[in-house]
Coordinates of C-alpha atoms in Angstrom, one line a residue:
X1 CA 19.6 -2.0 16.7
X2 CA 16.4 -1.1 18.5
X3 CA 14.4 -4.1 17.1
X4 CA 15.0 -7.7 18.2
X5 CA 15.5 -9.8 15.0
X6 CA 14.4 -13.1 16.4
X7 CA 14.5 -15.9 13.8
X8 CA 11.4 -17.9 13.1
X9 CA 11.7 -21.7 13.1
X10 CA 12.4 -23.8 10.1
X11 CA 10.2 -26.9 9.8
X12 CA 11.0 -29.7 7.3
X13 CA 8.2 -29.6 4.6
X14 CA 6.2 -32.7 3.8
X15 CA 7.5 -32.5 0.1
X16 CA 10.9 -33.8 1.3
X17 CA 9.4 -37.3 2.2
X18 CA 6.9 -37.7 -0.6
X19 CA 4.7 -36.0 -3.2
X20 CA 2.5 -33.3 -1.8
X21 CA -1.0 -32.8 -3.2
X22 CA -1.3 -29.7 -5.6
X23 CA -2.0 -26.6 -3.7
X24 CA -4.5 -24.0 -4.7
X25 CA -2.0 -21.2 -4.3
X26 CA 1.6 -20.9 -3.6
X27 CA 2.9 -17.5 -2.6
X28 CA 6.7 -16.6 -2.9
X29 CA 7.8 -14.0 -0.5
X30 CA 6.9 -13.5 3.2
X31 CA 7.2 -9.7 3.2
X32 CA 4.1 -7.5 3.9
X33 CA 2.5 -8.2 0.4
X34 CA 2.9 -12.0 0.5
X35 CA 1.7 -12.3 4.1
X36 CA -1.2 -9.9 3.4
X37 CA -2.0 -11.9 0.3
X38 CA -2.1 -15.2 2.3
X39 CA -4.4 -13.8 5.1
X40 CA -6.7 -12.2 2.5
X41 CA -7.1 -15.7 0.8
X42 CA -7.6 -17.5 4.1
X43 CA -10.4 -15.1 5.1
X44 CA -12.0 -16.2 1.9
X45 CA -11.6 -19.9 2.5
X46 CA -8.6 -20.4 0.2
X47 CA -5.6 -22.3 1.3
X48 CA -2.1 -21.2 0.4
X49 CA 1.6 -22.1 1.0
X50 CA 3.9 -19.2 1.6
X51 CA 7.6 -19.8 0.8
X52 CA 10.4 -17.5 2.0
X53 CA 14.2 -17.9 1.6
X54 CA 14.8 -16.2 4.9
X55 CA 13.6 -16.7 8.6
X56 CA 13.7 -13.1 9.9
X57 CA 11.6 -10.0 9.2
X58 CA 13.1 -7.3 7.0
X59 CA 16.3 -5.8 8.3
X60 CA 16.0 -2.0 8.6
X61 CA 12.8 0.1 8.7
X62 CA 12.4 0.1 4.9
X63 CA 8.7 0.9 4.2
X64 CA 7.4 3.1 7.0
X65 CA 4.6 5.3 5.7
X66 CA 1.2 3.5 5.6
X67 CA -1.8 5.4 4.2
X68 CA -5.3 5.6 5.4
X69 CA -6.6 3.3 2.7
X70 CA -3.9 0.8 3.4
X71 CA -4.7 0.9 7.1
X72 CA -8.4 0.2 6.2
X73 CA -7.4 -2.9 4.3
X74 CA -5.1 -4.0 7.1
X75 CA -8.1 -3.6 9.4
X76 CA -10.0 -6.1 7.4
X77 CA -7.0 -8.4 7.5
X78 CA -7.0 -8.1 11.4
X79 CA -3.8 -6.0 12.0
X80 CA -5.0 -2.4 11.5
X81 CA -5.7 -1.6 15.1
X82 CA -2.4 -3.2 16.3
X83 CA -0.5 -1.1 13.7
X84 CA -2.4 2.1 14.7
X85 CA -1.5 1.5 18.4
X86 CA 2.1 1.1 17.8
X87 CA 2.6 3.6 14.9
X88 CA 3.2 7.2 14.9
X89 CA 0.2 9.1 13.6
X90 CA 0.7 12.2 11.5
X91 CA -1.2 14.2 9.0
X92 CA 0.6 17.6 8.7
X93 CA 3.5 18.1 6.3
X94 CA 5.8 21.2 6.1
X95 CA 8.0 22.2 3.3
X96 CA 10.9 24.5 3.7
X97 CA 13.0 26.4 1.3
X98 CA 16.3 27.0 3.1
X99 CA 15.5 27.8 6.7
X100 CA 12.1 29.2 5.8
X101 CA 8.8 27.3 5.9
X102 CA 7.0 28.1 2.6
X103 CA 4.1 25.6 2.7
X104 CA 2.2 23.2 5.1
X105 CA -0.7 20.8 4.4
X106 CA -3.2 18.8 6.3
X107 CA -4.0 15.4 4.7
X108 CA -7.1 14.8 6.7
X109 CA -8.7 18.1 7.8
X110 CA -12.1 16.5 8.7
X111 CA -13.0 14.1 11.4
X112 CA -15.2 11.0 11.2
X113 CA -12.7 8.5 10.1
X114 CA -11.5 5.4 12.0
X115 CA -8.0 5.7 10.5
X116 CA -5.7 8.7 10.1
X117 CA -4.2 10.1 7.0
X118 CA -0.9 8.3 7.7
X119 CA 1.0 6.3 10.4
X120 CA 4.7 5.7 10.4
X121 CA 5.6 2.1 11.3
X122 CA 8.8 0.2 10.5
X123 CA 8.3 -2.7 8.0
X124 CA 9.7 -5.2 10.5
X125 CA 6.8 -4.4 12.9
X126 CA 4.3 -4.8 10.0
X127 CA 5.8 -8.2 9.0
X128 CA 5.8 -9.4 12.6
X129 CA 2.1 -8.5 13.1
X130 CA 1.2 -10.1 9.7
X131 CA 3.1 -13.4 10.7
X132 CA 1.3 -13.4 14.0
X133 CA -2.0 -13.0 12.2
X134 CA -1.2 -15.7 9.7
X135 CA -0.7 -18.1 12.6
X136 CA -4.4 -17.6 13.5
X137 CA -5.1 -19.7 10.3
X138 CA -3.1 -22.9 10.8
X139 CA -5.3 -25.0 8.5
X140 CA -5.3 -22.3 5.7
X141 CA -1.9 -20.9 5.7
X142 CA 1.3 -23.0 5.5
X143 CA 4.1 -20.6 6.2
X144 CA 7.5 -22.1 5.3
X145 CA 10.7 -20.3 6.2
X146 CA 14.1 -21.1 4.7
X147 CA 12.3 -22.5 1.6
X148 CA 13.9 -20.9 -1.5
X149 CA 12.3 -21.4 -4.9
X150 CA 15.1 -22.1 -7.3
X151 CA 13.0 -22.9 -10.4
X152 CA 9.4 -23.0 -11.7
X153 CA 7.7 -24.2 -14.9
X154 CA 4.3 -22.9 -16.0
X155 CA 1.9 -25.6 -17.3
X156 CA -1.6 -25.0 -18.9
X157 CA -3.5 -25.2 -15.6
X158 CA -0.8 -25.2 -12.9
X159 CA 2.7 -24.4 -12.0
X160 CA 5.6 -26.7 -10.8
X161 CA 8.1 -25.2 -8.4
X162 CA 11.5 -26.5 -7.3
X163 CA 12.2 -25.5 -3.7
X164 CA 15.6 -25.7 -1.9
X165 CA 15.6 -26.1 2.0
X166 CA 18.3 -26.9 4.7
X167 CA 17.4 -30.6 4.2
X168 CA 17.5 -30.6 0.5
X169 CA 15.3 -29.9 -2.6
X170 CA 11.7 -30.9 -3.3
X171 CA 9.0 -30.1 -5.8
X172 CA 5.6 -28.4 -5.3
X173 CA 2.6 -27.9 -7.6
X174 CA 0.1 -25.1 -7.4
X175 CA -2.9 -24.1 -9.4
X176 CA -1.7 -20.4 -9.1
X177 CA 1.6 -19.0 -8.3
X178 CA 1.8 -15.4 -6.8
X179 CA 5.1 -13.7 -7.0
X180 CA 5.5 -11.4 -4.1
X181 CA 9.3 -11.7 -4.2
X182 CA 10.1 -8.0 -4.4
X183 CA 11.8 -5.6 -6.8
X184 CA 14.6 -8.1 -7.6
X185 CA 12.1 -10.8 -8.1
X186 CA 13.8 -14.2 -9.0
X187 CA 10.5 -15.3 -10.4
X188 CA 10.4 -12.4 -12.9
X189 CA 14.1 -13.0 -13.6
X190 CA 13.7 -16.7 -14.4
X191 CA 10.8 -15.7 -16.8
X192 CA 13.0 -13.1 -18.6
X193 CA 10.5 -10.4 -18.0
X194 CA 11.8 -6.9 -18.2
X195 CA 10.5 -3.7 -16.5
X196 CA 9.7 -0.7 -18.6
X197 CA 10.0 2.8 -17.3
X198 CA 12.8 5.1 -16.0
X199 CA 15.6 4.8 -13.7
X200 CA 17.0 8.2 -12.3
X201 CA 20.6 8.7 -11.8
X202 CA 20.2 10.7 -8.6
X203 CA 20.9 8.7 -5.3
X204 CA 19.4 9.3 -1.9
X205 CA 20.8 8.2 1.5
X206 CA 18.4 6.7 4.0
X207 CA 19.5 6.9 7.7
X208 CA 17.5 5.7 10.7
X209 CA 18.7 7.1 14.0
X210 CA 17.6 6.5 17.6
X211 CA 17.3 9.7 19.4
X212 CA 15.6 10.5 22.7
X213 CA 15.3 14.3 21.9
X214 CA 13.1 15.2 19.1
X215 CA 14.7 16.9 16.1
X216 CA 11.4 18.6 15.3
X217 CA 12.1 21.4 17.7
X218 CA 9.0 22.8 19.5
X219 CA 6.6 20.7 17.6
X220 CA 5.0 18.2 20.0
X221 CA 2.9 16.4 17.3
X222 CA 4.9 14.3 14.7
X223 CA 4.9 15.8 11.2
X224 CA 6.6 15.4 7.9
X225 CA 9.3 17.9 7.1
X226 CA 10.9 18.3 3.7
X227 CA 13.6 20.9 2.8
X228 CA 14.6 22.3 -0.6
X229 CA 18.2 23.6 -0.3
X230 CA 18.4 23.3 3.6
X231 CA 21.3 25.1 5.3
X232 CA 22.6 21.9 6.7
X233 CA 22.7 20.2 3.2
X234 CA 23.1 23.1 0.6
X235 CA 21.9 22.7 -2.9
X236 CA 20.1 19.4 -2.2
X237 CA 16.8 18.2 -0.6
X238 CA 16.1 16.4 2.7
X239 CA 13.3 14.6 4.5
X240 CA 12.6 14.0 8.1
X241 CA 10.0 11.6 9.7
X242 CA 9.4 10.1 13.2
X243 CA 8.9 6.4 13.8
X244 CA 8.2 4.4 16.9
X245 CA 10.8 3.7 19.5
X246 CA 12.4 7.1 19.1
X247 CA 13.6 6.2 15.6
X248 CA 13.9 9.0 13.1
X249 CA 14.1 8.6 9.3
X250 CA 16.3 11.0 7.4
X251 CA 16.5 11.1 3.6
X252 CA 19.3 13.0 2.0
X253 CA 19.9 13.7 -1.6
X254 CA 23.4 12.9 -2.8
X255 CA 25.5 14.2 -5.7
X256 CA 25.0 12.6 -9.0
X257 CA 27.7 10.0 -9.6
X258 CA 28.4 9.7 -5.8
X259 CA 29.9 6.3 -4.9
X260 CA 27.2 4.4 -2.9
X261 CA 29.7 2.3 -0.9
X262 CA 31.6 5.4 0.1
X263 CA 28.5 7.3 1.1
X264 CA 27.0 4.3 3.1
X265 CA 29.7 4.6 5.7
X266 CA 29.6 6.1 9.2
X267 CA 32.5 8.4 8.3
X268 CA 30.3 10.1 5.7
X269 CA 26.9 9.7 7.3
X270 CA 27.5 10.8 11.0
X271 CA 28.7 14.4 10.1
X272 CA 25.5 14.9 7.9
X273 CA 23.3 13.7 10.7
X274 CA 25.0 16.0 13.3
X275 CA 24.5 19.0 10.8
X276 CA 20.7 18.3 11.2
X277 CA 20.3 17.3 14.8
X278 CA 23.1 19.5 16.3
X279 CA 24.5 18.4 19.6
X280 CA 21.7 16.0 20.5
X281 CA 23.0 12.5 21.2
X282 CA 21.8 9.8 18.7
X283 CA 22.7 6.3 17.6
X284 CA 22.7 5.2 14.0
X285 CA 20.2 2.3 13.5
X286 CA 20.3 1.5 9.9
X287 CA 21.3 3.2 6.6
X288 CA 21.0 2.4 2.9
X289 CA 21.5 4.1 -0.5
X290 CA 18.8 4.0 -3.2
X291 CA 18.1 5.4 -6.7
X292 CA 14.7 6.5 -7.9
X293 CA 13.0 3.9 -10.1
X294 CA 9.7 4.3 -11.7
X295 CA 9.2 1.1 -13.6
X296 CA 6.7 -1.7 -14.0
X297 CA 5.9 -4.9 -16.0
X298 CA 3.8 -4.6 -19.2
X299 CA 1.7 -7.5 -18.0
X300 CA 1.1 -8.5 -14.4
X301 CA -0.6 -11.9 -15.2
X302 CA 1.4 -14.6 -17.1
X303 CA -0.8 -17.7 -17.4
X304 CA -1.0 -19.1 -13.8
X305 CA 1.8 -16.8 -12.6
X306 CA 0.6 -13.4 -11.0
X307 CA 2.9 -10.7 -10.0
X308 CA 2.0 -8.6 -6.9
X309 CA 3.7 -5.5 -5.2
X310 CA 7.3 -4.6 -6.0
X311 CA 7.8 -7.7 -8.3
X312 CA 5.2 -6.0 -10.6
X313 CA 6.1 -2.3 -10.2
X314 CA 8.6 -0.1 -8.4
X315 CA 8.3 3.6 -7.6
X316 CA 10.5 6.1 -5.8
X317 CA 9.8 6.2 -2.1
X318 CA 8.8 9.9 -2.0
X319 CA 5.0 9.9 -1.8
X320 CA 4.9 6.5 0.0
X321 CA 3.4 4.8 -3.0
X322 CA 5.4 1.4 -3.0
X323 CA 4.2 -0.6 -0.1
X324 CA 0.7 1.2 -0.1
X325 CA 0.3 0.3 -3.8
X326 CA 1.3 -3.3 -3.1
X327 CA -1.4 -3.7 -0.5
X328 CA -3.9 -2.3 -2.9
X329 CA -2.7 -5.0 -5.3
X330 CA -3.6 -7.6 -2.7
X331 CA -7.0 -6.0 -2.0
X332 CA -7.8 -6.1 -5.7
X333 CA -6.6 -9.6 -6.4
X334 CA -7.8 -11.6 -3.4
X335 CA -11.5 -11.7 -3.9
X336 CA -11.0 -12.3 -7.7
X337 CA -8.8 -15.2 -7.2
X338 CA -11.0 -16.7 -4.5
X339 CA -14.0 -16.3 -6.9
X340 CA -12.2 -18.2 -9.7
X341 CA -11.0 -21.0 -7.3
X342 CA -14.4 -21.4 -5.8
X343 CA -16.0 -21.8 -9.3
X344 CA -17.9 -18.4 -9.1
X345 CA -16.1 -16.7 -11.9
X346 CA -14.2 -17.5 -15.1
X347 CA -10.4 -17.2 -15.0
X348 CA -10.7 -14.1 -17.2
X349 CA -11.6 -12.2 -14.0
X350 CA -8.0 -12.5 -13.1
X351 CA -7.0 -10.5 -16.3
X352 CA -8.9 -7.5 -14.7
X353 CA -6.4 -7.5 -11.8
X354 CA -3.8 -6.5 -14.3
X355 CA -6.1 -3.9 -16.0
X356 CA -7.0 -2.2 -12.8
X357 CA -3.7 -2.5 -10.9
X358 CA -1.4 -1.7 -13.9
X359 CA -3.5 1.6 -14.1
X360 CA -2.9 2.1 -10.4
X361 CA 0.8 1.6 -10.7
X362 CA 0.9 3.8 -13.8
X363 CA -0.7 6.6 -11.8
X364 CA 1.8 6.0 -8.9
X365 CA 4.7 6.1 -11.4
X366 CA 3.4 9.4 -12.9
X367 CA 3.3 11.0 -9.6
X368 CA 6.6 9.7 -8.5
X369 CA 8.3 10.8 -11.8
X370 CA 6.9 14.3 -11.4
X371 CA 8.2 14.5 -7.9
X372 CA 11.6 13.3 -9.0
X373 CA 11.9 15.8 -11.8
X374 CA 10.8 18.6 -9.5
X375 CA 13.3 17.7 -6.9
X376 CA 16.2 17.0 -9.3
X377 CA 15.4 18.9 -12.5
X378 CA 16.7 17.3 -15.7
X379 CA 16.4 20.2 -18.2
X380 CA 16.9 23.9 -18.1
X381 CA 13.0 24.5 -18.4
X382 CA 12.4 22.1 -15.3
X383 CA 15.2 23.9 -13.3
X384 CA 13.7 27.4 -14.2
X385 CA 10.2 26.2 -13.2
X386 CA 11.5 24.8 -9.9
X387 CA 13.5 28.0 -9.1
X388 CA 10.6 30.2 -9.8
X389 CA 8.1 28.0 -7.9
X390 CA 10.3 28.1 -4.8
X391 CA 10.9 31.8 -5.1
X392 CA 7.2 32.6 -5.4
X393 CA 6.3 30.2 -2.7
X394 CA 7.7 32.4 -0.1
X395 CA 4.7 34.8 -0.4
X396 CA 2.3 33.6 -3.1
X397 CA -0.2 30.9 -2.2
X398 CA -0.8 29.6 -5.7
X399 CA 2.9 28.7 -6.0
X400 CA 3.1 26.9 -2.6
X401 CA 0.9 24.3 -4.1
X402 CA 3.3 23.8 -7.0
X403 CA 6.0 22.5 -4.6
X404 CA 6.4 18.8 -5.2
X405 CA 8.3 16.7 -2.6
X406 CA 6.2 13.6 -3.4
X407 CA 2.4 13.7 -3.8
X408 CA 1.3 11.4 -1.1
X409 CA -0.5 8.1 -1.7
X410 CA -4.2 8.3 -2.1
X411 CA -6.7 5.5 -3.2
X412 CA -6.6 4.6 -6.8
X413 CA -9.9 5.2 -8.7
X414 CA -11.1 2.5 -11.1
X415 CA -13.7 4.8 -12.8
X416 CA -14.3 3.7 -16.4
X417 CA -13.0 0.1 -16.1
X418 CA -15.1 -2.8 -17.3
X419 CA -16.2 -4.2 -13.9
X420 CA -18.0 -0.9 -12.9
X421 CA -21.5 -0.2 -14.0
X422 CA -21.7 3.4 -15.3
X423 CA -24.9 5.5 -15.2
X424 CA -26.2 7.1 -12.1
X425 CA -24.4 10.3 -11.0
X426 CA -23.3 10.1 -7.4
X427 CA -21.0 11.8 -4.9
X428 CA -18.8 8.7 -4.8
X429 CA -18.7 7.6 -8.4
X430 CA -18.4 3.9 -9.5
X431 CA -14.8 2.9 -9.4
X432 CA -13.8 5.0 -6.3
X433 CA -12.8 3.4 -2.9
X434 CA -15.3 3.7 -0.1
X435 CA -15.1 6.8 2.1
X436 CA -15.3 5.9 5.7
X437 CA -17.9 7.4 8.2
X438 CA -18.9 6.5 11.7
X439 CA -22.2 4.6 12.4
X440 CA -24.1 3.5 15.4
X441 CA -26.3 0.5 15.5
X442 CA -27.9 -2.2 17.8
X443 CA -24.4 -3.6 18.6
X444 CA -22.9 -0.2 19.3
X445 CA -20.6 2.1 17.4
X446 CA -19.0 0.9 14.1
X447 CA -17.6 2.2 10.9
X448 CA -18.8 2.1 7.4
X449 CA -15.6 0.6 6.0
X450 CA -15.8 -2.3 8.4
X451 CA -19.3 -3.0 7.2
X452 CA -18.8 -3.0 3.6
X453 CA -15.3 -4.6 3.0
X454 CA -14.9 -8.3 2.3
X455 CA -18.1 -9.1 0.4
X456 CA -20.5 -7.6 -2.1
X457 CA -22.5 -5.1 0.0
X458 CA -25.6 -3.1 -1.0
X459 CA -25.9 0.0 1.2
X460 CA -29.0 2.2 1.2
X461 CA -28.5 5.8 2.4
X462 CA -31.8 7.4 3.5
X463 CA -35.1 6.6 2.1
X464 CA -34.2 3.9 -0.4
X465 CA -35.3 0.3 0.1
X466 CA -32.9 -2.5 -0.8
X467 CA -34.0 -5.7 -2.7
X468 CA -32.7 -9.0 -1.5
X469 CA -30.2 -10.5 -3.9
X470 CA -28.3 -13.7 -3.5
X471 CA -24.6 -13.2 -2.6
X472 CA -25.1 -9.6 -1.6
X473 CA -25.2 -8.3 1.9
X474 CA -27.5 -5.4 2.7
X475 CA -27.3 -2.6 5.3
X476 CA -29.3 0.5 5.6
X477 CA -28.2 4.0 6.9
X478 CA -30.7 6.2 8.5
X479 CA -33.6 3.9 7.6
X480 CA -35.7 1.1 9.1
X481 CA -35.9 -2.3 7.4
X482 CA -35.7 -6.0 7.9
X483 CA -32.0 -6.0 7.2
X484 CA -29.2 -4.5 9.5
X485 CA -29.6 -0.7 9.8
X486 CA -27.4 1.9 11.3
X487 CA -27.6 5.6 12.1
X488 CA -25.1 8.0 10.5
X489 CA -23.2 9.4 13.5
X490 CA -23.0 13.2 13.2
X491 CA -24.5 12.7 9.7
X492 CA -21.2 12.3 8.2
X493 CA -22.2 9.2 6.0
X494 CA -25.1 11.2 4.5
X495 CA -23.0 14.2 3.6
X496 CA -20.4 11.9 2.0
X497 CA -22.7 9.7 0.0
X498 CA -25.9 11.7 -0.4
X499 CA -29.5 10.9 0.6
X500 CA -31.8 8.5 -1.1
X501 CA -29.0 6.7 -2.9
X502 CA -27.9 3.0 -2.9
X503 CA -24.3 1.9 -3.4
X504 CA -23.0 -1.6 -4.4
X505 CA -19.5 -2.2 -3.0
X506 CA -17.2 -4.8 -4.3
X507 CA -15.4 -7.0 -1.8
X508 CA -12.4 -4.6 -2.0
X509 CA -14.5 -1.8 -1.0
X510 CA -14.7 0.0 -4.4
X511 CA -18.1 1.2 -5.5
X512 CA -19.1 -0.9 -8.6
X513 CA -22.6 0.5 -9.1
X514 CA -24.9 3.3 -7.8
X515 CA -28.7 3.3 -7.9
X516 CA -31.7 5.5 -7.0
X517 CA -34.3 2.8 -6.8
X518 CA -32.5 -0.6 -7.1
X519 CA -34.4 -3.5 -8.3
X520 CA -33.3 -7.2 -8.1
X521 CA -32.4 -7.2 -11.8
X522 CA -30.3 -4.0 -11.4
X523 CA -28.2 -5.4 -8.7
X524 CA -27.8 -8.8 -10.2
X525 CA -26.6 -7.3 -13.4
X526 CA -24.2 -5.0 -11.6
X527 CA -22.8 -7.9 -9.5
X528 CA -22.5 -10.1 -12.6
X529 CA -20.5 -7.4 -14.3
X530 CA -18.2 -6.9 -11.3
X531 CA -17.6 -10.8 -11.5
X532 CA -16.3 -10.3 -15.0
X533 CA -19.5 -11.0 -17.0
X534 CA -19.3 -7.9 -19.2
X535 CA -22.3 -7.1 -21.4
X536 CA -21.3 -7.2 -25.0
X537 CA -22.5 -3.8 -25.8
X538 CA -20.0 -2.4 -23.1
X539 CA -17.0 -4.1 -24.4

């Protein structure tokens, strides 16, 4: 394989030789979601123990497509730029019917953003970078490899875990247990919690190949290519992506009822790849078979146990909504859990994590299910719609936009949920994620996202003065004041947010209130609401 899977060291935990003090947070799973969760909490002053039953990063590229919003969150966590430097940047997608291109799209047609629409980067690199970053917090993150959770028991105000190690078992107590242990979550299984939703019978083959010559033909910029009924795979669909290190991801739809063990063999896979790349030499790096699943838990929070990422919801990979949705879970939960543990908010604030992210996962599932039904129609009506959409797409622009090979991940809007203050109309409504824009200031060039993420921040655009409110940062754009002020480079920020407006951002970068002339009382009320103190007349 192209990647060197070096093991991380196992260190005997202190619980083997005596009782450990109760930990604020224990995180099960050291994948991208669990590691990001630990780093998020560490940045907010919350200690955690991360338990993983393995000691290497994920084998195979697995999640590879990281969306702009996810990269902005990773930027706050300290790994975004490293991912951008290594990853393959792309924003153009092309869809083919047979040999003919019928549609193309540009996911980020405007400039003035720090991060691109997408990068492709193998999951093992993401995990490596997050482990390196976690080691920057030796007093806050206790990362324990070869520590397998075999049981847990929920109490009124804590959770007791049983952990198996190469040196034997020990017990651990935590105020909160965060289950980031994946789609097959043992935590969820022990609790007898079932997913609801739909598992599709269609199977897909993932193959990663290492190849010096690009299979994209004359295209010198990496793109996403998707085929309906390609000549090299008749009657099915196919997807092609580029990754770093000359690794290319190929997804191929298989026949219904195909035997997974037979299909995931070189005897079956190599001829299919040769049909795509021709005589260009390549080396098979990794392969896997998967089914589309669009499923989630009915509740993400169960007492002191919180499910995050794939342990809470699973979607089909077309659209890149799995890993990206999990990182948005982390972004939503981290500041809330820190506020509760620091005594700044009631534990009821944690329930809003379920409300908002269950909504986000339902949105992802809806889009994934629609893509699945378009790619593999289940009824005569769906088959007719697909056939006509593909036929018309050859020369009718309206039909081209009906083609659905997986609507790609976009930030989830939280408009209408309790933590947002309704009222003032704005270009970026309360509940929506911040839209980036370049800024310049006394310390040089910066980005709006970098200035507002991580804490409650009140931003004034143009001629609107900002009151001083305890616990709220202030910055001004195109104004002069006694708080930090910046100039909107090329006026992007003003066009995106509007003039003479003030926006209050939550620590996860979502707008929670908008004002034309904010007062101390206005901002305090909006912040209290965002911390879970909902006015009775709004409930």
